[in-house]
Amino acid sequence: MSHTEDRYNVKETEAAWQAEWERRGTFRAVEHADRPKYYVLEMFPYPSGRIHMGHVRNYTLGDVVARYKKARGFNVLHPMGWDAFGLPAENAAIQNNVHPAKWTRENIAAMREQLKSMGLSYDWGREVATCEPEYYRHEQKMFLDFLEAGLVYRRESWVNWDPVENTVLANEQVIDGRGWRSGAAVEKRLLSQWFLRITAFADELLEALTDLERWPDRVRLMQENWIGRSEGARVRFALEGRIDGLEVYTTRPDTLFGASFCAIAANHPLAAELAADNPALAEFVAECNRMSTSEAAIETAEKKGFATGLLALNPVRPEQRLPVYVANFVLMEYGTGAIFGCPAHDQRDFDFARKYGLPIVPVVAPPGMDPAGVTVGDAPYTGDGLLVNSGFLNGKTVPEAKRAVIDRLEAEGVGERSVNYRLRDWGVSRQRYWGCPIPIIHCAKCGIVPVPEQDLPVVLPEDVTFDKPGNPLDHHPTWKDVACPTCGAPARRETDTFDTFFESSWYFARFCSPQVSDRPFDRAAADYWLPVDQYIGGIEHAVLHLLYSRFFTRAMKQCGYLGVDEPFAGLLTQGMVCHETYRGEEGRWLFPSDVAKTADGGLIEATTGRPVTVGRVEKMSKSKKNVVDPEHIIGTYGADTARLFMLSDSPPERDLEWTDAGVDGAWRYVNRLWRMVGDALASGALPPAGAAAPAEVSERAVAVRRATHKTIAAVTEDLERFHFNKAVARVRELTNLLSERLSAGVDGPGEPWALREGLEAAVRLFGPMMPHLAEELWRRLGHEDLLADTDWPTAEPALLVESLVTVAVQVNGKLRGTVDLPVDVDRAAAEQAALALGPVAAAMAGKTPRKVIVVPNRIVNVVV
RNA sequence: GCCCGCUUGACGGAAUGGUAGACGUAGCGGACUUAAAAUCCGCGGCCCUACGGCGUGGGGGUUCGAGUCCCCCAGCGGGCACCA
């Protein structure tokens, strides 16, 4: 580690420091009640087999935060684990005839080695894999606790069903209405499933968003929209010739007088009843049921309706008869599964009315329009205004009319105020093998019986086969046969497993004490570490994973597991890693590693020399082959180079384009820094490590010290705000200056000391970003201790203040010059100095200033 | 379809409403070298000989002053409940 070489030996150096950190247990986390804690967590990966650049970016960001906070004196918890249940393992099993457990465990082993080569400051002693019974047994217990607490229930719900594979399909497995593997037309099917009552916390989850101040606004907004709280009314329409009525939910009860139809969901009980003796309607309902369950598919499909022949009586206009349709865009899950349509003031209702020739009656006059002459143009009007054609509501504003009409409906007993949420309860049943078994037993006599606590965990059997369509747990010869815990009669195990979001909804708590086996985690440890201070991951998890975790935390609290409401106090959502795409002849996608550059800068296929077309920069994906293997990059340039590039080119929230040139640039910088420190030491000009500051310091040396301390202050601020790219730029600026001074020849009182201070500052500031190089240089600079155990540098305030400041001078907002002024000079003096500038006088063309705006230490603007 | 975000030199990006383009990448010129690589130095938004003018996706607005705030539009991307 300490010989003099001309080139930086990355491989040896990085491996040596990784071994040293591990040997010393540098990153082991231990609870210290007297020290401030800081919990840094990156979203744990699905063990797909190899890490990808998205992981490298995510974990680099987290590692910078973890190492920085450690240097700032925090007791840091920075764990890593594996989100190890999921579909890809089953797909691999089917395609490659390898057992999901074996596949997953091998992937974990491979990826662990890859992550270790990045030099991440994890406490590997806390590693967890969610597919192991030691982990998932606890969520089985939690599920039973939730059941007892009334947070779990069972009901029927619709799924995408592949009739050939005999299996439920994920939305992403449904392509154009067909199963991705079988190609069979997908059907909707009703299955009995377990649900978690997330809607019980809808208001709380919504309101608590306000306090998540360290979450990005857009994520909070996305969750707000997802929860989708709306205030409206439930309105009951009588049905002509029937004793039952139709209850609809609406956010626009003010437009009731403009209603021209009602529509119900295809799976509304009324639709089912009517379809029983109406084959055409039955066919229409069946057609709706063939649509995917995804909202995007439903919303983009052509809006269709089927007139049932039923007529509904408008409660505010009893003489009016509204046709009742079954419509493919009405969702049973939302509101009451029935709506009334007011075409004049809603786009979808408008389209529907146009299509089926229904009346379009305006009932809201836009502001400024004559209420008497309101007509409907090419588009519905959805804004505020005054009610017209609406009986007792005429002349009221939209909000007034809402209040008035609901009051009337309530008085007449035909409706009431109602708050509705778009949020639906969380269906957690999956008809899949590679997941956590749901600890329930079905008994013919006793019904649904929870697995007794002493029988937990229900272990997922590994002796299963994938040769038949459907769920292997179902085909297992013996596993599901069990005696009923209540009556002892033969009974059957639940063969569904949990949604894999279940595992990721509490892993952050497990990390607090992964070693305990009789509970999910130790309460005291959770009380010490939680909430996670900084969570880092992709924006694609902005809603589901983060909302489920927020819900789960509340559910765990309600059951006494922990004491916090919110799992993640701070959130950073990183952008994607992108790369150019390449196609060869015949349009085949090519890996970047298959593409070579010709002398004139053109691109060819490396092996054949045939031409290559360059496509757009897109998210790295296997399908387009625009991927770069992190292992290859780390093997060639080292982890620090990869980390530096990840940090320096783009702010973390934005997408990052991976380029060879960028990596080369980072690599050159790593070597430049290494050389610069080596040369400085070899020159013998620097004082030894720890030397006291000299009494006399020249102006030149003070200038270096100012630059050093300004950099320390700025980088500290940048890291606090996650502006890593700016932090890198600033240290580079400092090392550019130091390099200049070093090559100019060190001289004058105090300069060698100032240069050492500068070099050490650069090394320390880079510590969280390029830990191996920084650790190596720190040692070479003569320090015995580890940089990883060294405190963050502090800026001396006296060196941050300047006596002069450059002030811009504008005439009518246009820059005409600058002037150097003492800091905080009075306005009159600033104005005088500005007016004295030649170009300023020229631009004023002899006119007298009408006004002079002076912003102290910034700008003087002369208005003429 | 609905919701959210982004758009600044050739490229990635800087810029509490106050000097647009920090820092880097690519490029160009030079030094070193037999040569190349590496390294070092210099140049660098666009137009103009200059004075100066024009520039932050397009259009409008607020302001002494707009990349930044407001409105409209376009393009690109993310999410939409069983991928994780």
CSV table of N, CA and C in Angstrom, one decimal, chain A residues 2-63:
chain,number,residue,atom,x,y,z
A,2,SER,N,2.1,1.2,0.3
A,2,SER,CA,2.9,2.4,0.5
A,2,SER,C,4.2,2.5,-0.4
A,3,HIS,N,4.2,1.7,-1.5
A,3,HIS,CA,5.4,1.9,-2.3
A,3,HIS,C,5.2,3.0,-3.3
A,4,THR,N,6.3,3.6,-3.8
A,4,THR,CA,6.1,4.6,-4.8
A,4,THR,C,6.0,4.0,-6.2
A,5,GLU,N,4.9,4.3,-6.9
A,5,GLU,CA,4.8,3.8,-8.2
A,5,GLU,C,4.4,4.9,-9.1
A,6,ASP,N,4.7,4.8,-10.4
A,6,ASP,CA,4.3,5.8,-11.3
A,6,ASP,C,2.8,5.9,-11.6
A,7,ARG,N,2.2,4.7,-11.6
A,7,ARG,CA,0.8,4.6,-11.9
A,7,ARG,C,0.0,4.2,-10.7
A,8,TYR,N,-1.2,4.6,-10.6
A,8,TYR,CA,-2.1,4.2,-9.5
A,8,TYR,C,-2.5,2.8,-9.8
A,9,ASN,N,-2.2,1.9,-8.9
A,9,ASN,CA,-2.7,0.5,-9.0
A,9,ASN,C,-4.0,0.4,-8.4
A,10,VAL,N,-5.0,0.6,-9.2
A,10,VAL,CA,-6.4,0.6,-8.7
A,10,VAL,C,-6.8,-0.7,-8.1
A,11,LYS,N,-6.6,-1.8,-8.8
A,11,LYS,CA,-7.2,-3.0,-8.3
A,11,LYS,C,-6.6,-3.4,-6.9
A,12,GLU,N,-5.3,-3.3,-6.8
A,12,GLU,CA,-4.7,-3.6,-5.5
A,12,GLU,C,-5.1,-2.7,-4.4
A,13,THR,N,-5.1,-1.4,-4.8
A,13,THR,CA,-5.4,-0.4,-3.7
A,13,THR,C,-6.9,-0.6,-3.3
A,14,GLU,N,-7.8,-0.7,-4.2
A,14,GLU,CA,-9.2,-0.8,-3.8
A,14,GLU,C,-9.5,-2.1,-3.0
A,15,ALA,N,-8.9,-3.2,-3.5
A,15,ALA,CA,-9.1,-4.4,-2.7
A,15,ALA,C,-8.5,-4.3,-1.3
A,16,ALA,N,-7.3,-3.7,-1.2
A,16,ALA,CA,-6.6,-3.6,0.1
A,16,ALA,C,-7.5,-2.8,1.1
A,17,TRP,N,-8.0,-1.7,0.6
A,17,TRP,CA,-8.8,-0.9,1.6
A,17,TRP,C,-10.1,-1.5,1.9
A,18,GLN,N,-10.7,-2.2,1.0
A,18,GLN,CA,-11.9,-2.9,1.3
A,18,GLN,C,-11.7,-3.9,2.4
A,19,ALA,N,-10.5,-4.6,2.2
A,19,ALA,CA,-10.2,-5.7,3.2
A,19,ALA,C,-9.9,-5.0,4.6
A,20,GLU,N,-9.2,-3.9,4.5
A,20,GLU,CA,-8.9,-3.2,5.8
A,20,GLU,C,-10.2,-2.7,6.5
A,21,TRP,N,-11.1,-2.1,5.8
A,21,TRP,CA,-12.3,-1.7,6.4
A,21,TRP,C,-13.1,-2.8,7.0
A,22,GLU,N,-13.1,-4.0,6.3
A,22,GLU,CA,-13.8,-5.1,6.8
A,22,GLU,C,-13.1,-5.7,8.0
A,23,ARG,N,-11.7,-5.7,8.0
A,23,ARG,CA,-11.0,-6.3,9.1
A,23,ARG,C,-11.2,-5.5,10.4
A,24,ARG,N,-11.3,-4.2,10.2
A,24,ARG,CA,-11.5,-3.3,11.4
A,24,ARG,C,-13.0,-3.1,11.8
A,25,GLY,N,-13.9,-3.6,10.9
A,25,GLY,CA,-15.3,-3.4,11.2
A,25,GLY,C,-15.7,-2.0,11.2
A,26,THR,N,-15.1,-1.2,10.3
A,26,THR,CA,-15.2,0.2,10.3
A,26,THR,C,-16.7,0.6,10.2
A,27,PHE,N,-17.5,-0.1,9.5
A,27,PHE,CA,-18.9,0.3,9.2
A,27,PHE,C,-19.9,-0.5,10.0
A,28,ARG,N,-19.5,-1.2,11.0
A,28,ARG,CA,-20.4,-2.0,11.8
A,28,ARG,C,-21.2,-1.0,12.6
A,29,ALA,N,-22.5,-1.2,12.6
A,29,ALA,CA,-23.4,-0.2,13.3
A,29,ALA,C,-23.8,-0.8,14.7
A,30,VAL,N,-23.6,0.0,15.7
A,30,VAL,CA,-24.0,-0.4,17.1
A,30,VAL,C,-24.8,0.7,17.7
A,31,GLU,N,-25.9,0.4,18.4
A,31,GLU,CA,-26.7,1.4,19.0
A,31,GLU,C,-25.9,2.1,20.1
A,32,HIS,N,-25.9,3.4,20.1
A,32,HIS,CA,-25.3,4.2,21.1
A,32,HIS,C,-26.3,5.2,21.5
A,33,ALA,N,-27.0,5.0,22.6
A,33,ALA,CA,-28.1,5.9,23.0
A,33,ALA,C,-27.6,7.4,23.1
A,34,ASP,N,-26.3,7.6,23.4
A,34,ASP,CA,-25.9,8.9,23.6
A,34,ASP,C,-25.4,9.6,22.4
A,35,ARG,N,-25.3,8.9,21.2
A,35,ARG,CA,-24.9,9.6,20.0
A,35,ARG,C,-26.0,9.8,19.0
A,36,PRO,N,-26.0,10.9,18.3
A,36,PRO,CA,-27.1,11.1,17.3
A,36,PRO,C,-27.0,10.0,16.2
A,37,LYS,N,-28.1,9.4,15.8
A,37,LYS,CA,-28.1,8.4,14.8
A,37,LYS,C,-28.4,8.9,13.5
A,38,TYR,N,-28.0,8.2,12.5
A,38,TYR,CA,-28.4,8.6,11.1
A,38,TYR,C,-28.5,7.3,10.3
A,39,TYR,N,-29.8,7.0,9.8
A,39,TYR,CA,-30.1,5.8,9.1
A,39,TYR,C,-30.2,6.1,7.6
A,40,VAL,N,-29.2,5.6,6.9
A,40,VAL,CA,-29.2,5.8,5.4
A,40,VAL,C,-29.6,4.5,4.8
A,41,LEU,N,-30.6,4.5,3.9
A,41,LEU,CA,-31.1,3.3,3.3
A,41,LEU,C,-31.3,3.5,1.8
A,42,GLU,N,-30.7,2.6,1.0
A,42,GLU,CA,-31.0,2.6,-0.5
A,42,GLU,C,-32.0,1.5,-0.7
A,43,MET,N,-32.9,1.6,-1.7
A,43,MET,CA,-33.9,0.6,-1.9
A,43,MET,C,-33.2,-0.7,-2.3
A,44,PHE,N,-33.5,-1.8,-1.5
A,44,PHE,CA,-32.7,-3.0,-1.7
A,44,PHE,C,-33.1,-3.6,-3.1
A,45,PRO,N,-32.2,-4.3,-3.7
A,45,PRO,CA,-32.4,-4.8,-5.0
A,45,PRO,C,-33.1,-6.1,-5.1
A,46,TYR,N,-33.7,-6.3,-6.2
A,46,TYR,CA,-34.2,-7.7,-6.6
A,46,TYR,C,-33.0,-8.4,-7.1
A,47,PRO,N,-32.7,-9.6,-6.6
A,47,PRO,CA,-31.5,-10.3,-7.1
A,47,PRO,C,-31.6,-10.9,-8.5
A,48,SER,N,-31.5,-10.1,-9.5
A,48,SER,CA,-31.7,-10.6,-10.8
A,48,SER,C,-30.5,-11.3,-11.4
A,49,GLY,N,-29.3,-11.2,-10.7
A,49,GLY,CA,-28.2,-12.0,-11.1
A,49,GLY,C,-26.9,-11.1,-11.2
A,50,ARG,N,-27.1,-9.9,-11.7
A,50,ARG,CA,-25.9,-9.0,-11.8
A,50,ARG,C,-26.4,-7.6,-11.5
A,51,ILE,N,-25.5,-6.8,-10.9
A,51,ILE,CA,-25.9,-5.5,-10.7
A,51,ILE,C,-25.9,-4.7,-12.0
A,52,HIS,N,-26.7,-3.7,-12.1
A,52,HIS,CA,-26.7,-2.9,-13.3
A,52,HIS,C,-26.4,-1.4,-12.9
A,53,MET,N,-26.2,-0.6,-13.9
A,53,MET,CA,-25.8,0.8,-13.6
A,53,MET,C,-26.7,1.6,-12.7
A,54,GLY,N,-28.0,1.2,-12.8
A,54,GLY,CA,-29.0,1.9,-11.9
A,54,GLY,C,-28.6,1.6,-10.4
A,55,HIS,N,-28.2,0.3,-10.2
A,55,HIS,CA,-27.8,0.0,-8.8
A,55,HIS,C,-26.5,0.8,-8.4
A,56,VAL,N,-25.6,0.8,-9.4
A,56,VAL,CA,-24.3,1.5,-9.1
A,56,VAL,C,-24.6,3.0,-8.7
A,57,ARG,N,-25.5,3.6,-9.4
A,57,ARG,CA,-25.9,5.0,-9.1
A,57,ARG,C,-26.5,5.1,-7.8
A,58,ASN,N,-27.5,4.3,-7.6
A,58,ASN,CA,-28.3,4.3,-6.3
A,58,ASN,C,-27.4,4.1,-5.1
A,59,TYR,N,-26.5,3.1,-5.2
A,59,TYR,CA,-25.7,2.8,-4.0
A,59,TYR,C,-24.5,3.7,-3.8
A,60,THR,N,-24.1,4.3,-4.9
A,60,THR,CA,-23.1,5.4,-4.8
A,60,THR,C,-23.6,6.6,-4.1
A,61,LEU,N,-24.8,7.0,-4.4
A,61,LEU,CA,-25.5,8.1,-3.8
A,61,LEU,C,-25.6,7.8,-2.3
A,62,GLY,N,-26.1,6.7,-2.0
A,62,GLY,CA,-26.3,6.3,-0.6
A,62,GLY,C,-25.0,6.3,0.2
A,63,ASP,N,-24.0,5.8,-0.5
A,63,ASP,CA,-22.7,5.6,0.2
A,63,ASP,C,-22.1,7.0,0.5
